[in-house]
Structure formats: C-alpha cells, structure tokens
mmCIF file of C-alpha atoms in Angstrom:
data_model
loop_
_atom_site.group_PDB
_atom_site.id
_atom_site.type_symbol
_atom_site.label_atom_id
_atom_site.label_comp_id
_atom_site.label_asym_id
_atom_site.label_seq_id
_atom_site.Cartn_x
_atom_site.Cartn_y
_atom_site.Cartn_z
ATOM 1 C CA MET A 1 0.000 0.000 0.000
ATOM 2 C CA LEU A 2 1.322 3.433 -0.953
ATOM 3 C CA ALA A 3 1.872 6.145 1.659
ATOM 4 C CA ARG A 4 -0.988 8.270 0.281
ATOM 5 C CA GLN A 5 -3.362 5.290 0.445
ATOM 6 C CA ARG A 6 -2.400 4.637 4.070
ATOM 7 C CA GLN A 7 -2.889 8.278 4.945
ATOM 8 C CA ASP A 8 -6.309 8.386 3.283
ATOM 9 C CA LEU A 9 -7.349 5.324 5.283
ATOM 10 C CA ILE A 10 -6.099 6.893 8.529
ATOM 11 C CA LEU A 11 -7.946 10.123 7.779
ATOM 12 C CA ASP A 12 -11.182 8.275 6.982
ATOM 13 C CA GLU A 13 -10.950 6.399 10.294
ATOM 14 C CA VAL A 14 -10.316 9.607 12.269
ATOM 15 C CA ARG A 15 -13.263 11.334 10.632
ATOM 16 C CA SER A 16 -15.635 8.424 11.263
ATOM 17 C CA THR A 17 -14.651 7.578 14.852
ATOM 18 C CA GLY A 18 -12.968 10.736 16.157
ATOM 19 C CA GLY A 19 -9.579 9.135 16.757
ATOM 20 C CA VAL A 20 -7.176 6.278 16.006
ATOM 21 C CA ARG A 21 -4.428 4.495 17.911
ATOM 22 C CA VAL A 22 -1.000 3.768 16.458
ATOM 23 C CA SER A 23 -1.121 0.183 17.743
ATOM 24 C CA ASP A 24 -4.402 -0.495 15.925
ATOM 25 C CA LEU A 25 -3.089 0.994 12.688
ATOM 26 C CA VAL A 26 0.109 -1.078 12.830
ATOM 27 C CA GLU A 27 -1.992 -4.237 12.977
ATOM 28 C CA ARG A 28 -4.515 -3.120 10.390
ATOM 29 C CA LEU A 29 -2.034 -1.792 7.826
ATOM 30 C CA GLY A 30 0.726 -4.354 8.378
ATOM 31 C CA VAL A 31 3.441 -1.731 8.662
ATOM 32 C CA SER A 32 5.831 -0.607 11.366
ATOM 33 C CA ASP A 33 5.079 1.689 14.289
ATOM 34 C CA MET A 34 7.473 4.256 12.803
ATOM 35 C CA THR A 35 5.691 4.204 9.422
ATOM 36 C CA VAL A 36 2.326 4.879 11.046
ATOM 37 C CA ARG A 37 3.774 7.720 13.106
ATOM 38 C CA ARG A 38 5.277 9.298 9.978
ATOM 39 C CA ASP A 39 1.896 9.079 8.241
ATOM 40 C CA ILE A 40 0.228 10.771 11.198
ATOM 41 C CA GLU A 41 2.912 13.479 11.224
ATOM 42 C CA THR A 42 2.252 14.113 7.520
ATOM 43 C CA LEU A 43 -1.498 14.440 8.112
ATOM 44 C CA ALA A 44 -0.924 16.683 11.128
ATOM 45 C CA ALA A 45 1.391 18.946 9.093
ATOM 46 C CA ARG A 46 -1.453 19.361 6.588
ATOM 47 C CA GLY A 47 -3.809 20.310 9.420
ATOM 48 C CA LEU A 48 -6.029 17.272 8.851
ATOM 49 C CA VAL A 49 -5.513 15.537 12.227
ATOM 50 C CA THR A 50 -4.141 16.351 15.650
ATOM 51 C CA ARG A 51 -1.322 14.215 17.023
ATOM 52 C CA VAL A 52 -1.895 12.925 20.555
ATOM 53 C CA HIS A 53 -0.056 10.450 22.735
ATOM 54 C CA GLY A 54 -0.423 7.039 21.071
ATOM 55 C CA GLY A 55 -2.356 8.132 18.004
ATOM 56 C CA ALA A 56 -4.312 10.918 16.334
ATOM 57 C CA THR A 57 -7.648 12.671 16.729
ATOM 58 C CA ALA A 58 -9.725 14.946 14.527
ATOM 59 C CA ALA A 59 -8.066 18.289 13.860
ATOM 60 C CA GLY A 60 -8.632 20.710 16.709
ATOM 61 C CA SER A 61 -10.190 18.045 18.927
ATOM 62 C CA SER A 62 -8.242 19.119 21.999
ATOM 63 C CA VAL A 63 -10.510 22.167 22.143
ATOM 64 C CA GLU A 64 -13.536 21.025 20.137
ATOM 65 C CA GLU A 65 -16.106 18.419 21.062
ATOM 66 C CA PRO A 66 -18.806 16.800 18.924
ATOM 67 C CA GLY A 67 -22.385 17.258 20.078
ATOM 68 C CA PHE A 68 -24.396 14.747 22.063
ATOM 69 C CA ALA A 69 -26.279 13.410 19.035
ATOM 70 C CA ALA A 70 -23.095 12.657 17.099
ATOM 71 C CA LYS A 71 -21.411 10.921 20.034
ATOM 72 C CA SER A 72 -24.476 8.916 20.969
ATOM 73 C CA GLU A 73 -24.175 6.890 17.750
ATOM 74 C CA LEU A 74 -20.629 5.713 18.556
ATOM 75 C CA ARG A 75 -19.734 2.448 20.358
ATOM 76 C CA THR A 76 -23.216 1.857 21.710
ATOM 77 C CA ALA A 77 -22.610 -1.781 22.696
ATOM 78 C CA ALA A 78 -19.497 -0.869 24.703
ATOM 79 C CA LYS A 79 -21.353 1.949 26.437
ATOM 80 C CA ARG A 80 -24.189 -0.366 27.469
ATOM 81 C CA ALA A 81 -21.732 -2.894 28.892
ATOM 82 C CA ILE A 82 -19.816 -0.177 30.738
ATOM 83 C CA ALA A 83 -23.074 1.246 32.091
ATOM 84 C CA ALA A 84 -24.142 -2.104 33.531
ATOM 85 C CA ALA A 85 -20.758 -2.585 35.219
ATOM 86 C CA ALA A 86 -20.810 0.945 36.636
ATOM 87 C CA ALA A 87 -24.355 0.567 37.990
ATOM 88 C CA ALA A 88 -23.251 -2.598 39.792
ATOM 89 C CA LEU A 89 -20.895 -0.462 41.910
ATOM 90 C CA VAL A 90 -23.783 1.486 43.412
ATOM 91 C CA GLU A 91 -25.602 0.285 46.522
ATOM 92 C CA PRO A 92 -29.383 0.751 46.964
ATOM 93 C CA GLY A 93 -30.174 4.019 48.734
ATOM 94 C CA ALA A 94 -26.870 5.643 47.774
ATOM 95 C CA SER A 95 -26.314 9.235 46.697
ATOM 96 C CA VAL A 96 -24.760 9.420 43.238
ATOM 97 C CA ALA A 97 -23.466 12.240 41.048
ATOM 98 C CA LEU A 98 -23.542 11.755 37.285
ATOM 99 C CA SER A 99 -21.688 14.018 34.886
ATOM 100 C CA ALA A 100 -22.972 14.789 31.392
ATOM 101 C CA GLY A 101 -22.185 12.654 28.352
ATOM 102 C CA THR A 102 -23.398 9.766 26.244
ATOM 103 C CA THR A 103 -21.775 7.086 28.413
ATOM 104 C CA THR A 104 -23.256 8.517 31.608
ATOM 105 C CA HIS A 105 -26.596 8.745 29.794
ATOM 106 C CA ALA A 106 -26.354 4.966 29.360
ATOM 107 C CA VAL A 107 -25.361 4.651 33.026
ATOM 108 C CA ALA A 108 -28.504 6.559 34.014
ATOM 109 C CA SER A 109 -30.656 3.939 32.306
ATOM 110 C CA ALA A 110 -28.759 1.155 34.094
ATOM 111 C CA LEU A 111 -29.274 2.872 37.459
ATOM 112 C CA LEU A 112 -33.055 2.619 37.088
ATOM 113 C CA GLY A 113 -32.689 -0.884 38.502
ATOM 114 C CA VAL A 114 -31.094 0.365 41.737
ATOM 115 C CA PRO A 115 -33.760 1.406 44.282
ATOM 116 C CA GLY A 116 -33.848 4.467 46.499
ATOM 117 C CA LEU A 117 -31.145 6.560 44.840
ATOM 118 C CA THR A 118 -30.569 10.273 45.110
ATOM 119 C CA VAL A 119 -28.876 11.463 41.908
ATOM 120 C CA VAL A 120 -27.146 14.815 41.410
ATOM 121 C CA THR A 121 -26.408 15.695 37.791
ATOM 122 C CA ASN A 122 -25.434 18.571 35.524
ATOM 123 C CA SER A 123 -27.161 16.921 32.545
ATOM 124 C CA VAL A 124 -30.775 17.523 31.532
ATOM 125 C CA ARG A 125 -30.702 14.330 29.453
ATOM 126 C CA VAL A 126 -29.516 12.255 32.419
ATOM 127 C CA ALA A 127 -32.150 13.849 34.645
ATOM 128 C CA GLU A 128 -34.901 13.030 32.123
ATOM 129 C CA VAL A 129 -33.939 9.340 32.249
ATOM 130 C CA LEU A 130 -34.005 9.213 36.043
ATOM 131 C CA TRP A 131 -37.174 11.206 36.769
ATOM 132 C CA THR A 132 -39.099 7.977 37.234
ATOM 133 C CA GLY A 133 -39.838 5.579 40.068
ATOM 134 C CA ASP A 134 -38.361 6.345 43.463
ATOM 135 C CA THR A 135 -35.219 8.142 42.273
ATOM 136 C CA THR A 136 -34.707 11.650 43.665
ATOM 137 C CA VAL A 137 -33.043 13.876 41.052
ATOM 138 C CA VAL A 138 -31.150 17.105 41.770
ATOM 139 C CA LEU A 139 -30.280 19.159 38.658
ATOM 140 C CA THR A 140 -27.549 21.762 39.020
ATOM 141 C CA GLY A 141 -28.559 24.367 36.448
ATOM 142 C CA GLY A 142 -25.974 26.369 34.515
ATOM 143 C CA GLU A 143 -24.951 27.147 30.931
ATOM 144 C CA ARG A 144 -25.253 24.399 28.303
ATOM 145 C CA THR A 145 -22.274 22.978 26.336
ATOM 146 C CA PRO A 146 -22.232 21.003 23.021
ATOM 147 C CA SER A 147 -22.175 17.761 25.036
ATOM 148 C CA ASP A 148 -25.310 18.920 26.890
ATOM 149 C CA ALA A 149 -23.487 19.569 30.146
ATOM 150 C CA LEU A 150 -24.656 22.351 32.443
ATOM 151 C CA VAL A 151 -21.547 24.271 33.511
ATOM 152 C CA GLY A 152 -20.297 27.563 34.856
ATOM 153 C CA PRO A 153 -20.625 29.382 38.174
ATOM 154 C CA VAL A 154 -24.278 28.416 38.719
ATOM 155 C CA ALA A 155 -23.518 24.709 38.310
ATOM 156 C CA THR A 156 -20.356 24.894 40.395
ATOM 157 C CA ALA A 157 -22.101 26.788 43.196
ATOM 158 C CA ALA A 158 -24.892 24.207 43.262
ATOM 159 C CA LEU A 159 -22.312 21.480 43.903
ATOM 160 C CA ALA A 160 -20.545 23.300 46.739
ATOM 161 C CA GLY A 161 -21.184 21.625 50.067
ATOM 162 C CA LEU A 162 -22.638 18.431 48.591
ATOM 163 C CA HIS A 163 -21.269 15.049 49.686
ATOM 164 C CA VAL A 164 -22.250 12.085 47.516
ATOM 165 C CA ASP A 165 -21.275 8.440 47.842
ATOM 166 C CA TRP A 166 -20.294 8.034 44.192
ATOM 167 C CA LEU A 167 -19.434 10.164 41.190
ATOM 168 C CA LEU A 168 -19.812 8.321 37.872
ATOM 169 C CA MET A 169 -18.024 10.558 35.388
ATOM 170 C CA GLY A 170 -17.617 10.480 31.633
ATOM 171 C CA VAL A 171 -14.514 12.003 30.030
ATOM 172 C CA HIS A 172 -13.347 13.126 26.595
ATOM 173 C CA GLY A 173 -9.956 11.464 26.996
ATOM 174 C CA MET A 174 -7.721 9.547 29.372
ATOM 175 C CA ASP A 175 -3.943 9.517 29.135
ATOM 176 C CA ALA A 176 -0.972 8.377 31.211
ATOM 177 C CA GLY A 177 0.428 11.899 31.404
ATOM 178 C CA ALA A 178 -2.572 14.212 31.122
ATOM 179 C CA GLY A 179 -4.987 12.121 33.184
ATOM 180 C CA PHE A 180 -8.719 12.527 32.539
ATOM 181 C CA THR A 181 -9.484 15.458 30.272
ATOM 182 C CA THR A 182 -12.133 17.483 28.447
ATOM 183 C CA PRO A 183 -11.845 20.068 25.643
ATOM 184 C CA ASN A 184 -14.208 22.455 27.464
ATOM 185 C CA LEU A 185 -12.665 24.645 30.168
ATOM 186 C CA ALA A 186 -15.960 25.429 31.892
ATOM 187 C CA GLU A 187 -16.947 21.762 31.879
ATOM 188 C CA ALA A 188 -13.572 20.858 33.401
ATOM 189 C CA GLN A 189 -14.198 23.282 36.262
ATOM 190 C CA THR A 190 -17.668 21.890 36.935
ATOM 191 C CA ASN A 191 -16.403 18.313 36.731
ATOM 192 C CA ARG A 192 -13.675 19.145 39.237
ATOM 193 C CA ALA A 193 -16.429 20.366 41.567
ATOM 194 C CA LEU A 194 -18.195 17.026 41.031
ATOM 195 C CA VAL A 195 -14.981 15.199 41.934
ATOM 196 C CA ALA A 196 -14.619 17.287 45.090
ATOM 197 C CA SER A 197 -18.177 16.381 46.145
ATOM 198 C CA ALA A 198 -17.679 12.613 45.951
ATOM 199 C CA ARG A 199 -16.345 10.077 48.444
ATOM 200 C CA ARG A 200 -15.568 7.695 45.566
ATOM 201 C CA VAL A 201 -15.009 8.501 41.884
ATOM 202 C CA ALA A 202 -15.522 6.133 38.959
ATOM 203 C CA VAL A 203 -14.648 7.151 35.407
ATOM 204 C CA VAL A 204 -16.725 5.469 32.692
ATOM 205 C CA ALA A 205 -14.956 5.520 29.325
ATOM 206 C CA ASP A 206 -14.671 3.128 26.385
ATOM 207 C CA ASN A 207 -11.293 2.077 25.005
ATOM 208 C CA SER A 208 -11.249 4.743 22.267
ATOM 209 C CA LYS A 209 -10.742 7.415 24.943
ATOM 210 C CA TRP A 210 -7.266 6.108 25.811
ATOM 211 C CA GLY A 211 -4.486 8.342 24.456
ATOM 212 C CA VAL A 212 -6.894 11.205 23.709
ATOM 213 C CA VAL A 213 -5.933 14.469 25.387
ATOM 214 C CA GLY A 214 -8.399 17.326 25.774
ATOM 215 C CA LEU A 215 -7.451 20.899 26.576
ATOM 216 C CA SER A 216 -8.085 20.740 30.322
ATOM 217 C CA THR A 217 -7.394 18.079 32.951
ATOM 218 C CA ILE A 218 -10.262 17.128 35.271
ATOM 219 C CA ALA A 219 -8.349 14.705 37.484
ATOM 220 C CA ALA A 220 -5.067 12.810 37.573
ATOM 221 C CA LEU A 221 -5.178 9.036 37.240
ATOM 222 C CA HIS A 222 -4.402 8.479 40.926
ATOM 223 C CA GLU A 223 -7.352 10.643 41.991
ATOM 224 C CA VAL A 224 -9.874 8.127 40.637
ATOM 225 C CA ASP A 225 -11.008 5.071 42.597
ATOM 226 C CA VAL A 226 -12.369 3.001 39.687
ATOM 227 C CA VAL A 227 -12.088 3.120 35.897
ATOM 228 C CA VAL A 228 -14.812 1.209 34.054
ATOM 229 C CA SER A 229 -13.928 0.507 30.424
ATOM 230 C CA ASP A 230 -14.445 -2.303 27.907
ATOM 231 C CA ASP A 231 -12.392 -5.347 26.991
ATOM 232 C CA GLY A 232 -11.052 -3.628 23.879
ATOM 233 C CA LEU A 233 -8.721 -1.562 26.060
ATOM 234 C CA GLU A 234 -5.144 -2.144 24.918
ATOM 235 C CA PRO A 235 -2.735 -4.039 27.239
ATOM 236 C CA ALA A 236 -0.456 -1.042 27.825
ATOM 237 C CA ALA A 237 -3.417 1.066 28.921
ATOM 238 C CA ARG A 238 -4.625 -1.699 31.234
ATOM 239 C CA THR A 239 -1.221 -1.818 32.905
ATOM 240 C CA VAL A 240 -1.109 1.944 33.475
ATOM 241 C CA LEU A 241 -4.652 2.127 34.849
ATOM 242 C CA ASP A 242 -4.142 -0.950 37.042
ATOM 243 C CA GLU A 243 -1.029 0.581 38.559
ATOM 244 C CA ARG A 244 -2.164 4.183 38.965
ATOM 245 C CA CYS A 245 -5.907 4.068 39.588
ATOM 246 C CA GLY A 246 -7.621 2.345 42.472
ATOM 247 C CA ARG A 247 -9.221 -0.385 40.356
ATOM 248 C CA LEU A 248 -9.828 -1.210 36.702
ATOM 249 C CA VAL A 249 -13.090 -2.898 35.688
ATOM 250 C CA LEU A 250 -13.450 -4.206 32.129
ATOM 251 C CA ALA A 251 -17.013 -4.776 30.953
#
C-alpha cells in the first residue's frame, strides 16, 4: 500500500470515529510503528488531524467536542456494557453524582434498577432518564455545552457543600500523562467540583478514549477510585490504569 493510500485510510478512520491508535493501525495496515507515526505526522502537518499520545484525533479536537447526538451513535454496545458494570458499583439508597455525556446517559438507564437513589447531575438528558420511580433527582442548572453539560458558576455553586457516595463521570480522553481530560474549560471546572463532592469517583470511558488528550485536565489518574472501560482496552493502557488508579473494571 502506498503512503498516500495509508494516509487516506487513517484520515477516513479519524473522521468516522474521532480518533485512532497507532497500535491499531500497525496491525490493520501491516506496517511498522514508525511508518504509522510518519503518516500521522504528515497528516498533522497538513492540518487534517491532531497528534496525541499514542495516536491521532480529529483536527482541533483538543478544544472542540462533537455534540451529544453525534457521540451517541458511537460504540453503543461498549457503552451499554460499561453502564451495567458501573451501575453494579452502586448500593441501593446511595447518593450518586452523574456528569454529562453519552456514556453517563447509558449509566442513568442502568441505574433505574437500583432502588432508592438520590442522583445529582449537571445533565438535563440524564435527569430526564431518572425522573421515574423512586429516584430523587437534583439538577444543578448552569450554561449548556455542546455535550449537553450544564456548567459555569451556577452549576459549580450548586455542587458546593454536597457530599455524595459516588461520582460516575464520563470524560473526553484519558492519558498516562494528562490524566482525565475534556476540551471544554468550563466543563472541566464543573467536573472538578463534582470530583470534590464525591467520596468515591468512577470514570466510565470506552477504550477509544485512551491516548486522547483534551485541553483541560479534570483529574489525575491516581485521583480516581475506579475506571470502568471495555475489553477492547489495549494491554499497555490496562497496565497503566491498574497501577495508577484504584481499580480497573473491564465490561
């Protein structure tokens, strides 16, 4: 396969999924790690992708985020599996904070089977799922982002002084160096307030989030008690998360 053909394939994959990993491309294309990295460098020089640790993402993705509708169509089976595993962490009658996002939206549906919960969220979509049965829902208010998060000083103030048993948090990216990140500065601030409110923090993120680095860090790896991902997570990522987070759960 010619270099231009490889690069076109890489670009198509980035545009369809939002990001690619070098390790996956080495296996798929049958070329060396160095060849893949050179192809990514060429695409990045043309402004077509953004280089990140371990791969590439859509150009500008460290500061831009696709909307909820676009993300909700991606990796639905993995999100459902992750949601079920995350819901299993939560005891009946617990207080739970849920951040905004498509994975946490799936978690909200899974939590419907856990009785007596009080749920704090900065997501209207999450709240709509949970306003049924005996779940008590507290919605923060705030300004809306492309991922349908409610953020800003109103949301952050609403979280001050709260103490929940669990935070189940979605992220834009997770990385050995950058930790758990988002491209939205205001969302990062609100998510940090969610982290501060929780006795235990679980990040819910499918394997495609590994190696993706957003503009702003929400939390370092060691600040999270549990990471719930799927069995497609690469071995190197598993090792890092096992060593630096409290626990890794693969759905």
